[in-house]
Backbone as a ProteinNet text record, in pm:
[ID]
protein_1_A
[PRIMARY]
MKYADIDRIYQTLPLDTIPWYSETPPDALVKLVEEGIVQPCRAVDLGCGTGNYAIYLAGLGFDVTGVDSSPAAIRIAQEHAKKRGARCRFVVADLLGDLHEVTSTFDFAYDWELLHHIFPEDREAYIRNVHKITDPGALYFSVCFDESDPQFGGSGKYRTTRIGTTLYFSSESEIRNLTSPYFDIRELKTIEVKSKFGPHRAVYLLAVRR
[TERTIARY]
1261.6	1281.1	1324.7	1420	1479.3	1398.5	1382.7	1314.1	1406.5	1345.6	1420.9	1466.9	1571.7	1623.8	1543.1	1435.3	1346.4	1417.3	1503.5	1574.5	1660.3	1723.5	1805.6	1719.1	1597	1505.5	1477.5	1450.3	1423.7	1548.5	1664.3	1788.2	1827.2	1790.5	1846.2	1746.1	1616.8	1519.6	1446.8	1421.3	1333.7	1196.1	1135.2	1009	902.9	896.4	787.8	806.4	920.4	940	914.7	891.9	861.2	713.1	679.4	540.4	437.1	468.7	368	365	453.6	456.4	341	267.3	158.1	140.5	125.8	99.4	-47.9	-134	-278.5	-324.1	-397.8	-444.7	-540.1	-539.4	-624.8	-773.2	-851.4	-995.7	-1060.6	-1016.8	-1079.8	-1056.3	-938.6	-910.9	-991	-994.3	-1069.9	-1217.7	-1269.8	-1411.5	-1442	-1352.5	-1373.6	-1383.5	-1300.3	-1300.7	-1423.9	-1452	-1563.5	-1698	-1710.2	-1835.5	-1843.6	-1739.2	-1740.2	-1716.8	-1679	-1649.2	-1524.4	-1428	-1308.4	-1309.1	-1304.2	-1304.3	-1173.4	-1139.5	-1011.5	-985.9	-868.5	-831.9	-681	-630.2	-490.1	-479.4	-402	-393.6	-248.8	-228.9	-94.6	-97.4	-3.6	15.3	132.3	103.6	204.5	260	391.2	451.1	422	444	399.3	478.9	596.3	677.9	711.5	684.7	720.9	612.7	512.5	424.4	307.2	281.3	177.3	38.4	7.8	-126	-137.3	-29.4	-29	-46.7	18.8	6.9	-135.5	-198.5	-338.6	-427.5	-411	-494	-463.6	-336.8	-300.5	-367.8	-382.1	-448.3	-596.2	-652.3	-793.6	-814.7	-706.9	-719.5	-682.4	-634.4	-589.5	-454.8	-433.5	-303.8	-231	-141.6	-90.8	55.5	84.9	222.1	243.5	348.4	384.6	504	497.7	604.7	652.2	782.9	839.5	978.2	1018	1149.6	1261.7	1227.8	1328.7	1364.5	1486.9	1528	1520.4	1551.1	1544.1	1401.9	1305.8	1165.3	1119.2	1160.3	1119.3	1179.8	1302.3	1361.2	1280.1	1240.7	1159.7	1024.6	963.6	834.3	843.9	949.6	967	982	1054.3	1069.6	935.4	857.6	725.9	635.9	635.3	548.7	588.6	718.3	765.8	723.5	737.4	701.6	552.9	471.4	326.3	269.9	355.8	310.3	225	248	167.7	231.4	148.2	197.1	171.9	274.3	266.2	405.4	409.6	536.1	570.4	699.7	745.9	854.1	842.3	928.8	988.1	1118.1	1183.1	1170.6	1110.1	1094.8	1070.3	1117.3	1091.7	952.4	861.7	723.1	710.1	816.4	816.3	893	948	1019.8	926.4	980.7	895.8	828.8	857.5	798.4	816.4	930.5	954.6	966.4	993.1	1004.4	869.3	761.7	626.3	577	563.4	540.2	396.5	307.1	166.6	79	-49.4	-146	-243.5	-323.3	-398.3	-542.3	-626	-767.6	-794.6	-700.4	-713.4	-575.9	-565.3	-441.7	-471.2	-381.3	-401.6	-267.9	-273.3	-159.8	-213.2	-161.9	-206.4	-101.5	-139.6	-51.9	81.5	72.7	190.5	196.8	83.9	85.9	141.4	125.2	182.2	334.7	393.5	539.1	585.4	490.7	524	485	580.2	555.8	477.6	406.2	315.3	379.6	504.4	567.4	591.1	585.1	608.6	481.2	370.3	249.3	189.8	208.2	156.5	224.6	355.3	427.9	377.4	350.1	302	165.5	71.8	-64.3	-71	16	23.8	69.5	159.5	205	93	13.9	-99.3	-193.3	-218.8	-305.4	-244.8	-113.5	-45.5	-52.4	-44.7	-37.9	-173.2	-280	-413.9	-493	-587	-672.5	-794.2	-855.7	-979	-1082.3	-1145.3	-1242.4	-1183.5	-1051.2	-987.1	-1020.7	-1026.9	-1046.9	-912.4	-910.8	-793.4	-835.9	-764.9	-795.1	-671.8	-691.9	-578.9	-621.2	-535	-557.5	-427.9	-437.3	-319.9	-363.8	-269.4	-301.4	-364.7	-469.4	-542.3	-476.8	-488.1	-426	-484	-602.8	-662.3	-612.7	-527.7	-478.3	-396.5	-415.6	-344.8	-204	-160.4	-31.8	86.5	203.1	330.8	327.6	274.3	270.5	134.8	55.4	-83.9	-112.5	-13.2	-40.2	65.8	31.2	124.6	109.4	145.9	134	249.9	369.6	486.1	514.3	530.9	560.6	664.6	747.3	854.5	815.5	839.3	801.7	914.7	885.4	984.1	1103.7	1090.3	1204.9	1271.2	1232.2	1300.8	1245.5	1136	1074.2	990	979.3	894.8	772.8	655	529.4	456.2	378.2	293.8	147.9	76.8	-61.3	-156	-247.2	-330.2	-468.4	-539	-681.4	-758	-887.7	-969.7	-961.4	-961.7	-960.1	-829.9	-718.7	-591.9	-596.8	-652	-660.6	-756.8	-865.6	-959.4	-890.1	-820.3	-755	-644.9	-578.6	-471.4	-525	-632.2	-677.2	-784.1	-863.3	-979.3	-945.8	-826.8	-797.2	-782.5	-760.5	-731.1	-833.8	-906.2	-996.4	-1129.9	-1237.4	-1369.2	-1385.3	-1409.1	-1411.8	-1546.1	-1540.5	-1661	-1684	-1577	-1586.6	-1464	-1486.4	-1378.1	-1425.2	-1358	-1402.9	-1286.1	-1310.5	-1210.2	-1253.8	-1162.6	-1192.6	-1089.7	-1114.8	-1015.7	-954.7	-822.4	-752.4	-667.6	-652.5	-575.4	-426.4	-345	-200.8	-147.3	-24.2	32.4	57.6	62.3	88.1	-34.3	-152.3	-274.2	-345.4	-472.8	-550.2	-505.8	-530.2	-503.8	-631.7	-643.5	-744.5	-681.9	-755	-696.8	-797.7	-746.2	-828.2	-841.1	-964	-999.7	-1048.3	-987.1	-1027.7	-1056.1	-1169.7	-1199.6	-1243.1	-1171.2	-1195.1	-1184.9	-1234.9	-1235	-1149.7	-1061.5	-969.7	-1044	-1023.3	-1086.7	-1017.9
1689.2	1605.4	1465.6	1409	1281.2	1164.4	1062.5	941.2	855.4	781.9	688.2	570.1	504.2	386.3	264.6	235.9	126.5	-8.3	-23.3	-150.5	-176.8	-74.3	-89.9	-130.6	-77.1	-114.5	-265	-317.1	-461.1	-544.7	-489.5	-562.4	-568.2	-465.6	-451.9	-470.4	-450.5	-458.6	-592.6	-650.9	-768.7	-731.1	-823.3	-791.4	-742.2	-803.2	-765.6	-627.3	-562	-424.7	-320.9	-366.3	-273.7	-238	-109.9	-72.3	-124.9	-128.2	-168	-317.9	-392.3	-536.7	-606.5	-685.4	-764.1	-890.8	-1002	-1126.9	-1140.2	-1062.6	-1071.6	-966.5	-1002.8	-902.9	-804.2	-679.4	-578.1	-605.8	-567.2	-592.1	-533.5	-414.7	-348.3	-425.7	-485.1	-567.3	-696.7	-759.5	-884.1	-860.7	-747.6	-717.7	-704.9	-640.6	-628.5	-765.4	-858	-992.7	-1069.9	-1065.8	-1144.8	-1097.5	-969.6	-916.6	-930.4	-984.3	-1006	-882.1	-772.7	-650.5	-671.1	-743.2	-784.2	-935.8	-989.7	-1134.3	-1177.3	-1306.3	-1351.8	-1301	-1243.1	-1178.5	-1154.9	-1085.3	-1042.9	-921.2	-934.5	-829.2	-789.2	-664.1	-616.6	-547.3	-587.8	-530.2	-434.1	-304.1	-200.4	-160.3	-175.6	-158.3	-279.3	-397.4	-522.8	-561.4	-500.5	-538.2	-686.3	-754.9	-896.5	-990	-934.6	-1015.5	-1084.6	-1056	-1132.1	-1112.7	-992.5	-968.9	-1028.6	-1023.1	-1087.7	-1238.5	-1296.3	-1440.3	-1476	-1390.4	-1410.9	-1417.3	-1322.2	-1321.2	-1439.8	-1474.9	-1590.2	-1717	-1729.2	-1844.9	-1851.9	-1740.8	-1735.3	-1743.9	-1768.4	-1785.4	-1665.5	-1558.3	-1442.2	-1472.1	-1413.4	-1417.7	-1289.7	-1299.6	-1180.1	-1154.1	-1026.4	-977.2	-875	-892.5	-794.6	-713.5	-582.3	-492.5	-409.8	-404	-321.5	-274.3	-159.2	-104.3	-169.2	-244.2	-302.5	-444.8	-469.5	-606.3	-698.7	-645.9	-728.3	-772.7	-682	-716.3	-822.2	-806.8	-901.9	-1040	-1045.7	-1175.8	-1244.6	-1166.9	-1222.8	-1268.3	-1188.1	-1223.8	-1355.3	-1371.7	-1496	-1615.8	-1595.8	-1703	-1738.1	-1633.4	-1656.9	-1734.3	-1694	-1759.8	-1905.6	-1932.3	-2069.3	-2156.2	-2102.2	-2177.9	-2210.7	-2118.4	-2136.2	-2200.3	-2230.8	-2292	-2200.1	-2069.5	-1971.3	-1942.4	-1937	-1906.3	-1758.5	-1679.7	-1538.2	-1489.2	-1381.6	-1324.6	-1202.3	-1179.5	-1060	-992.5	-860	-782.4	-665.5	-644.3	-524.8	-413.9	-301.9	-189.5	-61.8	47.9	180	223.4	238.4	272.3	413.5	492.7	627.1	631.6	517.1	509	474.9	410.2	381.4	243.9	168.4	35.8	-57.8	-47.7	-138.1	-283.5	-301.8	-437.8	-509.7	-431.8	-489	-505	-627.2	-652.5	-690.7	-688.8	-718.6	-607.8	-616.3	-522	-598.1	-522.9	-584	-535.2	-621.3	-590.8	-530.7	-547.1	-494.7	-451.6	-326.5	-273.7	-217.7	-240.4	-182.6	-146.8	-43.6	-8.7	14.9	-61.5	-51.8	24.6	144.2	227.6	253.8	279.7	316	465.7	526.1	664.5	761.5	731.1	825.8	820.1	722	718.1	795.3	841	914	1060.5	1149	1290.7	1352.1	1462.7	1518	1541.4	1586.4	1618.9	1495.8	1377	1254.1	1172.9	1218	1136.1	1132	1237.1	1237.3	1128.1	1114.9	1008.9	872.5	858.3	729.5	694.6	788.7	755.6	733.7	799.5	771	627.4	580.2	441.5	342.9	373.5	286.1	278.9	393.4	398.9	319	329.8	264.9	112.6	57	-89.7	-153.1	-74.8	-130.1	-119.3	-211.2	-211.9	-122.1	-72.8	3.4	-77.6	-13.2	-81	-149.1	-149	-211	-134.8	-207.3	-144.3	-103.7	11.7	60	89	28.8	40.5	95.1	200.3	263.4	311.2	290.9	341.4	405	530.5	600.4	686.7	725.3	796.9	932.7	963.5	1089.6	1195.5	1320.7	1429.8	1446.1	1388.9	1396.2	1286.1	1197	1086.8	1139.9	1084.3	1136	1080.8	988.4	923.4	1011.8	978.1	1041.9	1193.3	1235.3	1377.2	1439.9	1382.5	1421.2	1552.7	1618.3	1742.6	1760.2	1838.2	1860.5	1756.9	1796.4	1707.7	1608.4	1651.8	1563.7	1524.8	1394.3	1347	1236.1	1230.5	1131.3	1018.9	896.3	779.3	736.7	637.7	588.7	520.4	479.1	416.2	511.9	640.2	741.2	769.2	704.4	736.3	863.6	938.2	1057	1027.4	1052.8	1024.7	1154.5	1152.1	1266.1	1227	1305.5	1275.5	1354.1	1282.7	1338.9	1378.3	1450.4	1477.3	1406.2	1389.8	1329.9	1411.6	1544	1628	1610.5	1590.6	1567.2	1437.4	1333.8	1205	1214.3	1288.3	1308.8	1382	1489.5	1567.9	1488.5	1401.5	1319.8	1216.3	1149.6	1032.2	1061.2	1164.7	1184.8	1210.4	1260.8	1271.5	1136	1029.2	898.8	791	812.4	711	775	698.2	739.6	688.2	777.9	741.6	679.6	560	493.3	520.8	519.5	548.2	626.3	731.1	807.6	849.2	798.6	822.5	807.2	846.9	829	714.1	620.5	502.3	487.8	395.1	360	226	219.2	94.2	54.8	-75.8	-128.4	-126.5	-112.5	-133.2	-186.8	-234.9	-295.9	-193.1	-64.3	39.6	127.4	80.5	156.9	189.4	229.7	257	385.6	390.5	508.8	552	681.5	732.2	738.1	688.1	674.2	710.2	759.3	788.6	660.8	623.5	501.3	541.5	484.1	511.3	381.7	376.1	270.1	338.2	308.4	379.7	284.5	330.3	250.8	322.4	248	303.8	336.8	457.9	498.5	433.6
104	222	178.5	249.6	211	267	184	228.3	314.8	407.3	489.9	405.6	450.9	383	429.5	357.6	396.1	387.5	287.6	274.8	398.2	449.5	570.5	689.6	696.9	805.2	799.9	681.2	668.2	695.5	666.9	689.6	837.1	914	1049.1	1163.1	1137.9	1246.9	1244.8	1361.3	1365.3	1309	1235.1	1168.6	1265.4	1385.6	1476.4	1538.2	1513	1561.6	1452	1328.4	1218.7	1227.8	1242.9	1274.7	1177.2	1048.6	949.4	923.4	983.8	958.4	1029.5	955.5	1012.3	930.5	998.3	927.8	890.3	957.3	935.7	836	732.1	636.5	703.2	660.6	723.3	701.1	800.5	795.4	670.1	630.4	515.5	386.8	371.4	254	259	374.2	390.7	359.4	404.3	380.5	231.4	157	11.9	-53.8	-6.8	-63.9	-18.2	110.4	163.7	110.9	80.3	26.2	-125.9	-187.5	-330	-413.6	-348.8	-424	-508.8	-451.7	-524.3	-531.7	-650.9	-671.6	-735.9	-727.5	-780.4	-921.7	-940.1	-1065.4	-1062.1	-1162.1	-1160.3	-1068.7	-962	-860.7	-837.4	-799.7	-766.8	-630.8	-545.7	-412.4	-422.5	-419	-436.7	-300.8	-285.4	-154.6	-68.5	-125.6	-62.9	61.1	80.9	196.1	192.3	302.4	313.1	259.5	191.9	109.5	175.9	302.5	371.6	310.8	265.7	210.9	70.5	-5.1	-136.2	-121.7	-22.7	1.6	42.7	122.7	161.3	37.2	-54.1	-174.8	-264.8	-275.5	-358.4	-308.5	-177.9	-119.9	-151.7	-196.8	-233	-383.9	-456.1	-599.9	-683.7	-622.2	-698.4	-764.1	-879.5	-947.5	-907	-808	-739.3	-772.2	-793.8	-803.2	-692.1	-615.8	-512.8	-559.4	-538	-583	-464.5	-446	-339.2	-381.1	-327.6	-361.1	-281.7	-177.7	-89.2	-131.8	-177.8	-209	-87.6	30.5	151.1	178.6	163.5	185.4	85	-40.1	-143.3	-116.6	-69.3	-34.1	75.2	174.9	284.1	230.1	141.5	82.4	6.3	-69.8	-144.9	-51.7	58.5	157.6	220.9	256.3	316.2	220.6	94.3	-4	-21.2	-25.7	-41.3	76.5	198.4	318.4	321.5	270.1	275.5	149.4	55.4	-68.6	-153.2	-141.4	-215.3	-350.6	-452.2	-586.3	-615.9	-595.9	-631.1	-668.4	-744.4	-790.3	-707.2	-688.9	-618.8	-701.4	-712.7	-801.4	-723.8	-738	-684.5	-787.9	-749.6	-842.5	-763.8	-818.7	-763.1	-807.7	-712.7	-746.5	-801.7	-790.6	-847.8	-979.7	-1020.8	-1147.9	-1262	-1365.4	-1481.7	-1474.4	-1368.9	-1346.2	-1465.7	-1533.3	-1645.8	-1599.5	-1470.5	-1417.5	-1411.2	-1411.4	-1405	-1548.5	-1593.1	-1735.6	-1769.9	-1671.3	-1699.4	-1643.8	-1675.1	-1620	-1531.7	-1453.6	-1344.9	-1340	-1280.4	-1261.2	-1123.8	-1032.3	-896.5	-848.7	-806.2	-749.6	-611.7	-519.7	-386.4	-323.1	-241.1	-156.3	-15.8	76.8	216.2	297.2	343.2	425.2	355.3	226.2	147.7	120.6	84.3	37.6	141.1	270.9	367.9	372.6	303.1	287.1	162.8	80.2	-42.1	-23.3	-41.9	-19.4	-135.6	-111.7	-213.1	-349.9	-352	-479.9	-567.7	-508.8	-584.8	-609.6	-556	-565	-705.1	-782.6	-919.5	-1001.5	-985.6	-1056.9	-1013.6	-886	-835.7	-893.4	-887.2	-928.3	-1079.7	-1155.4	-1299.4	-1321.7	-1237.9	-1249.9	-1218.2	-1116.1	-1083.7	-1203.3	-1264.1	-1381.9	-1497	-1514.5	-1626.9	-1619.3	-1498.3	-1487.2	-1456.5	-1461.2	-1442.9	-1572.7	-1588.6	-1706.9	-1684.5	-1791.1	-1775.3	-1697	-1600.8	-1517.1	-1395.1	-1382.7	-1266.5	-1139.2	-1028.1	-897.5	-839.3	-776.2	-703	-560.1	-465.9	-323.1	-252.5	-172.2	-104.4	33.4	130.9	266.7	316	361.4	415.8	534.1	617.4	740.6	712	788.7	779	868.2	826	901	1041.4	1066.5	1200.6	1293.4	1242.9	1324.5	1442.2	1562.5	1679.2	1698.7	1614.6	1636.6	1595	1648.8	1614.3	1636.7	1747.5	1778.1	1756.8	1668	1656.3	1587.7	1528.9	1457.3	1349.3	1248.3	1139	1029.8	910.2	794.9	789.5	830.2	833	976.8	1001.3	1136.6	1131	1233.4	1239.7	1334.1	1290.5	1368.2	1461.2	1542	1639	1574.3	1448.4	1381.4	1281.7	1285.5	1207.4	1069.1	1030.8	901.9	916.3	807.8	804.8	718.5	774.8	706.2	675.5	567.7	532.3	554.2	633.8	670.7	580.4	514.8	408.6	457.9	373.1	391.2	280.7	300.5	195.4	67.3	79.7	-40.7	-118.5	-49.2	-118.8	-199.1	-138.9	-208.8	-326.3	-308.7	-420.2	-534.9	-504.6	-609.6	-679.1	-604	-660.9	-758.3	-720.3	-795.8	-900.3	-880.6	-968.2	-1114.5	-1151.3	-1294.2	-1364.4	-1287	-1344.8	-1308.6	-1200.1	-1146.3	-1109	-1125.2	-1076.7	-934.4	-841.8	-700.4	-663.4	-605.8	-555.8	-408.2	-331.2	-188	-145	-66.3	-6.7	131.7	234.2	370.6	466.7	590.4	695.5	784.8	806	886.6	997.4	1086.9	1189	1152.1	1155.3	1125.5	1245.8	1261.5	1373.7	1340.1	1444.3	1428.8	1560.1	1558.2	1679.2	1788.8	1752.1	1852	1878	1836.9	1860.2	1730.7	1738.8	1617.5	1548.1	1418.2	1336.9	1267.2	1243	1151.6	1013.3	915.4	781.5	674	562.2	445.7	363.2	335.6	261.7	124.6	22.1	-115.5	-189.3	-256.5	-351.3	-480.1	-588.5	-713.4	-831.9	-946.6	-1069.3	-1174.1	-1235.6	-1334.4	-1462.6	-1511.3	-1637.2	-1757
[MASK]
++++++++++++++++++++++++++++++++++++++++++++++++++++++++++++++++++++++++++++++++++++++++++++++++++++++++++++++++++++++++++++++++++++++++++++++++++++++++++++++++++++++++++++++++++++++++++++++++++++++++++++++++++

């Protein structure tokens, strides 16, 4: 199955019409920071889009790198960071490639609503990359849509969104099987997350890199 042209979406659609675009960091990420589970460190935002969550962390003292495959998204992220006086780096890279563009390793890695954009046959390559760019003991945080979510038709593993992207809806067991060879799982559960078009049910993972 072919992936949507995400770069074209950033080039042609107003930001407020892109379903995943949000200027406000997600509650689950904020909670990790406010509870001290994640403290200022070297962090990487995988699939950072326009960089709002990376900028949020940078404002709290994190040394943040944002990575996205879309050059248009990264340009917008750099503009946002400059306007807000945030010190963070943004890198264009294929998250399914060898990530040679990412030249450091990290103590905290997260992807927010990214994995449902990656189809099962490519997820092994992705999770190996997360493992490669994190240090032993690093935290990995991931949230992606759960197969029980009622959005976009409400049934089936593959669903098409209103802007033409195709998403894969996961189960907790799939995420466990994907990550457990590389990470020790601390929390794996289904939560509700907010979005501009209504709430979603999502698989929440917090794990430690071996």
